Amino acid sequence: DEKAIEIERGVILDEFRKKKANPESMIWDVWKRVFSQGTNAERSGLGTEESIRAITKQDLVDFYHTMFVSGRMVIVACGGITIKELQQEIEKQLPVSRSDKFVVSCDLPIIRHNLISIEPYIGKEQVHLMFGFRTVSLIHKDYPVLIVLSGILGRGRTSILYKQLRIERGLVYVVSSSISGLSDAGSFAVETATAKKNVQEVLDIICQEVNRIIQNGVTQEQIQLAKNKLIKSRRMKMQTSDSWVAFHADEELFRSQPWTLTDFVAEIESVTFQDVQRVAQIYFGKDKWYLAMCGDIANDEVEIHW
């Protein structure tokens, strides 16, 4: 239906403009652009205004038949339904062609031609930034260690960076660290926003604390606190059918064996002091960083010090 396509196009264009106008939303696109540069993964999920306008009905049909095939899909459900009932509904509502399982045969290349990517917002006093590193896929053995490391460095009021940047210096209102795990790549990033005049100091403190972990590791108390918070938080989130589906969807798509909340807890519990320092030394460092910024700032106005 051409009319339905045009209505949806208008909605997506509106979403695109709202995202472009909001540096807090846009920073994730800029981060993705720099850490996956030179690969297909650097492209924005929303595309550009020109690409949105250029999409035709035939493009949508071709995409559906190419991508919506059994080998690229997984159906995860939670609630009062049996597997047989679910299968009947899917076959009726979402007919797809059968295909071999799609397998990612190699990791996404690591390219560092451009270390800093900036989306300019002229006249904005505040700069949103993400500083981090390329890491590993969702199913890599080091991924749980990165989750714990993220908890220690930048998750919550007890984290290292919250204490340093917010409580002790008042340079930021919020700071967080996060990890992103794909099928063939991953990233670890610290995200925050600060006044332009404070950007260099904020980056210096982030680098200082990351380097401290590389050199000295963390305490057993920090590890245990992070593990306890992660496990309790995950269990608290598993209160709805939607949360169960969201938790299992990527795992079912990427893993060859079933993976459950029990597996998650066991993986987090198994992380040791030695694991945290080892992983920091492998994936973090002066020749591995990327920086994304949204604001009225230029590349030559910041330096990364180790």
C-alpha positions as a printed Julia matrix, in Angstrom:
306×3 Matrix{Float64}:
  0.0     0.0    0.0
  1.73    3.14  -1.26
 -0.29    5.37   1.09
  0.81    3.37   4.14
  4.43    3.56   2.98
  4.25    7.35   2.67
  2.66    7.69   6.11
  5.41    5.58   7.64
  8.08    7.5    5.7
  6.8    10.72   7.23
  6.93    9.26  10.74
 10.49    8.01  10.23
 11.63   11.36   8.82
 10.2    13.04  11.91
 12.06   10.57  14.13
 15.26   11.18  12.16
 15.03   14.97  12.6
 14.3    14.68  16.32
 17.31   12.43  16.78
 19.6    14.72  14.79
 18.45   17.68  16.89
 19.24   15.92  20.18
 22.97   15.42  20.89
 22.18   13.05  23.76
 20.43   10.71  21.3
 22.86   11.32  18.46
 25.99   10.46  20.43
 25.36    6.73  20.04
 25.3     7.04  16.24
 28.55    9.01  16.33
 30.12    6.38  18.6
 29.03    3.57  16.31
 30.39    5.5   13.35
 33.87    5.81  14.82
 34.35    2.4   16.47
 33.09    0.46  13.42
 34.55    2.81  10.81
 35.33    1.4    7.39
 32.75   -1.39   7.71
 29.05   -1.77   6.94
 28.34   -1.57  10.68
 29.21    2.13  10.79
 26.01    3.04   8.94
 23.22    4.6   10.97
 20.16    2.43  11.52
 17.97    5.41  10.62
 20.03    6.24   7.54
 19.97    9.75   6.1
 17.09   11.95   5.02
 18.04   11.24   1.41
 18.13    7.46   1.88
 14.78    7.47   3.71
 13.17    9.45   0.89
 14.67    7.12  -1.74
 13.19    3.88  -0.37
 10.62    2.33  -2.72
  7.97   -0.31  -2.24
 10.09   -2.74  -4.24
 13.05   -2.08  -1.91
 10.88   -3.12   1.04
  9.63   -6.25  -0.7
 13.16   -7.26  -1.72
 14.47   -6.66   1.79
 11.71   -8.77   3.31
 12.36  -11.73   1.03
 16.15  -11.49   1.48
 16.39  -10.88   5.22
 13.21  -12.36   6.7
 14.22  -15.98   6.2
 14.4   -18.8    8.72
 18.2   -18.87   8.85
 18.37  -15.25   9.98
 15.56  -15.33  12.52
 14.75  -16.49  16.0
 11.34  -16.3   17.67
 11.35  -15.89  21.45
  8.09  -15.88  23.41
  7.15  -15.75  27.07
  3.65  -16.18  28.44
  0.58  -18.36  28.13
  1.32  -19.97  24.79
  2.67  -23.34  23.69
  5.36  -23.9   21.08
  2.77  -25.42  18.75
  0.41  -22.44  19.13
  3.29  -20.03  18.57
  4.38  -21.89  15.45
  0.86  -21.75  14.02
  0.57  -18.02  14.67
  3.97  -17.25  13.15
  3.24  -19.29  10.02
 -0.07  -17.48   9.64
  1.05  -13.93  10.47
  4.68  -13.89   9.32
  5.33  -16.29   6.46
  9.03  -16.64   5.73
 11.13  -18.72   3.38
 13.3   -21.51   4.72
 17.06  -21.02   4.47
 20.32  -22.29   5.88
 21.42  -20.71   9.15
 23.29  -17.48   8.54
 26.76  -17.71  10.1
 29.15  -14.81  10.64
 32.45  -16.23   9.43
 34.88  -13.59  10.73
 35.17  -10.73  13.2
 34.49   -7.14  12.21
 37.81   -5.5   11.24
 39.35   -3.03  13.69
 40.17    0.17  11.79
 41.62    3.29  13.44
 42.16    5.79  10.64
 39.97    8.34  12.45
 40.24    8.22  16.22
 37.81   11.07  16.89
 34.38   11.59  15.34
 32.37   14.76  15.97
 28.8    15.74  15.17
 28.81   19.56  15.37
 26.15   21.42  17.36
 27.21   25.03  16.93
 26.46   27.29  19.88
 25.8    24.44  22.32
 27.64   24.99  25.6
 27.5    21.34  26.61
 29.46   18.56  24.92
 28.21   14.97  24.95
 30.97   12.41  24.63
 31.7     8.71  24.52
 35.22    7.43  25.05
 36.07    3.77  24.76
 37.5     0.77  22.99
 36.68   -2.08  20.6
 36.19   -5.31  22.52
 34.52   -8.66  21.8
 31.28  -10.27  20.69
 28.36  -11.09  22.96
 29.35  -14.76  23.22
 33.09  -14.3   23.79
 34.51  -15.67  27.06
 35.71  -12.2   28.07
 32.29  -10.57  27.7
 31.15  -11.31  31.31
 34.42   -9.84  32.58
 33.72   -6.66  30.63
 30.25   -6.5   32.19
 31.8    -6.59  35.67
 34.48   -4.08  34.67
 31.78   -1.76  33.37
 29.99   -2.04  36.7
 33.15   -1.11  38.6
 34.12    1.8   36.38
 30.88    3.56  35.6
 27.61    2.02  36.75
 25.88    3.66  39.67
 26.81    5.96  42.53
 29.46    3.62  43.9
 31.39    3.42  40.61
 34.88    4.87  40.23
 33.99    7.5   37.64
 30.82    8.67  39.38
 32.84    9.35  42.51
 35.64   11.08  40.64
 33.66   13.14  38.12
 30.42   13.86  39.97
 30.95   13.68  43.72
 34.55   14.87  44.11
 34.79   17.4   41.26
 31.26   18.21  40.13
 32.26   18.13  36.46
 29.27   16.1   35.25
 25.73   15.34  36.31
 25.66   11.77  35.01
 28.36    9.37  33.89
 27.94    5.76  32.84
 29.87    2.97  31.21
 28.35    0.4   28.92
 29.26   -2.52  26.73
 27.77   -3.44  23.4
 28.03   -7.0   22.16
 27.29   -7.87  18.54
 27.7   -11.18  16.74
 31.17  -10.29  15.44
 32.35   -7.3   17.49
 31.8    -5.29  20.62
 32.65   -2.04  22.34
 33.22   -0.67  25.82
 32.46    3.01  26.33
 32.17    5.68  29.0
 29.39    8.16  28.27
 28.88   11.58  29.85
 28.22   15.25  29.12
 29.98   18.32  30.44
 30.61   21.99  29.73
 33.02   22.54  26.86
 35.6    24.11  29.18
 35.69   20.87  31.22
 35.99   18.34  28.39
 39.77   17.97  28.59
 39.73   17.51  32.37
 36.95   14.91  32.12
 38.86   12.96  29.46
 42.06   13.13  31.52
 40.3    11.67  34.56
 38.68    8.88  32.52
 42.05    7.95  31.0
 43.73    8.14  34.41
 41.23    5.76  36.0
 41.27    3.33  33.07
 45.06    3.3   33.12
 45.02    2.73  36.89
 42.99   -0.44  36.33
 45.37   -1.57  33.58
 48.37   -1.08  35.85
 47.01   -2.06  39.27
 43.72   -3.89  38.75
 40.86   -3.36  41.19
 40.11   -4.5   44.72
 38.24   -7.66  45.63
 35.68   -5.47  47.37
 35.03   -3.53  44.14
 34.62   -6.75  42.17
 32.22   -8.3   44.66
 30.14   -5.12  44.93
 29.84   -4.89  41.15
 28.92   -8.57  40.81
 26.26   -8.33  43.52
 24.72   -5.24  41.93
 24.72   -6.76  38.44
 23.05   -9.98  39.56
 20.45   -8.26  41.75
 19.7    -5.71  39.03
 19.26   -8.41  36.4
 16.93  -10.43  38.61
 14.9    -7.31  39.41
 14.49   -6.6   35.7
 13.15  -10.08  34.98
  9.65   -9.24  36.2
  7.7    -9.17  32.94
  7.23  -11.31  29.86
  8.77   -8.53  27.79
 11.93   -8.5   29.92
 12.37  -12.27  29.57
 12.05  -12.05  25.79
 14.49   -9.13  25.58
 17.01  -10.97  27.77
 17.0   -14.14  25.65
 16.55  -12.8   22.1
 20.15  -11.97  21.15
 21.49  -14.94  23.08
 19.24  -17.33  21.15
 20.23  -15.7   17.87
 23.99  -15.79  18.42
 24.63  -18.85  20.58
 24.62  -22.46  19.45
 23.3   -23.71  22.81
 20.44  -22.5   25.05
 21.49  -19.81  27.54
 19.53  -18.8   30.64
 19.51  -16.45  33.61
 21.27  -19.18  35.59
 24.09  -19.14  33.03
 24.34  -15.34  33.27
 24.64  -15.47  37.06
 27.26  -18.25  36.9
 29.36  -16.32  34.38
 29.29  -13.13  36.46
 30.05  -15.01  39.68
 33.08  -16.68  38.07
 34.87  -13.39  37.27
 38.09  -12.95  39.28
 40.52  -10.15  40.15
 42.97  -11.58  37.63
 40.3   -11.66  34.91
 39.5    -7.97  35.31
 43.1    -6.8   35.04
 43.86   -9.22  32.2
 40.89   -8.02  30.13
 41.69   -4.35  30.79
 45.25   -4.93  29.6
 44.1    -6.7   26.43
 41.37   -4.35  25.21
 42.18   -0.95  26.73
 45.24    1.15  26.01
 46.81    4.19  24.4
 46.75    2.66  20.92
 43.18    1.29  21.12
 40.87    4.18  22.05
 38.1     5.97  20.14
 36.31    9.22  20.99
 32.88   10.42  19.83
 31.55   13.9   20.63
 28.45   15.96  19.94
 28.83   19.67  20.5
 30.54   22.9   19.52
 34.05   21.47  19.62
 36.83   20.48  17.21
 39.39   17.66  17.09
 42.31   19.95  17.9
 40.65   21.16  21.11
 41.2    17.85  22.93
 44.1    15.48  23.54
 44.14   11.96  24.93
 46.78   11.61  27.65
 48.01    8.29  29.06
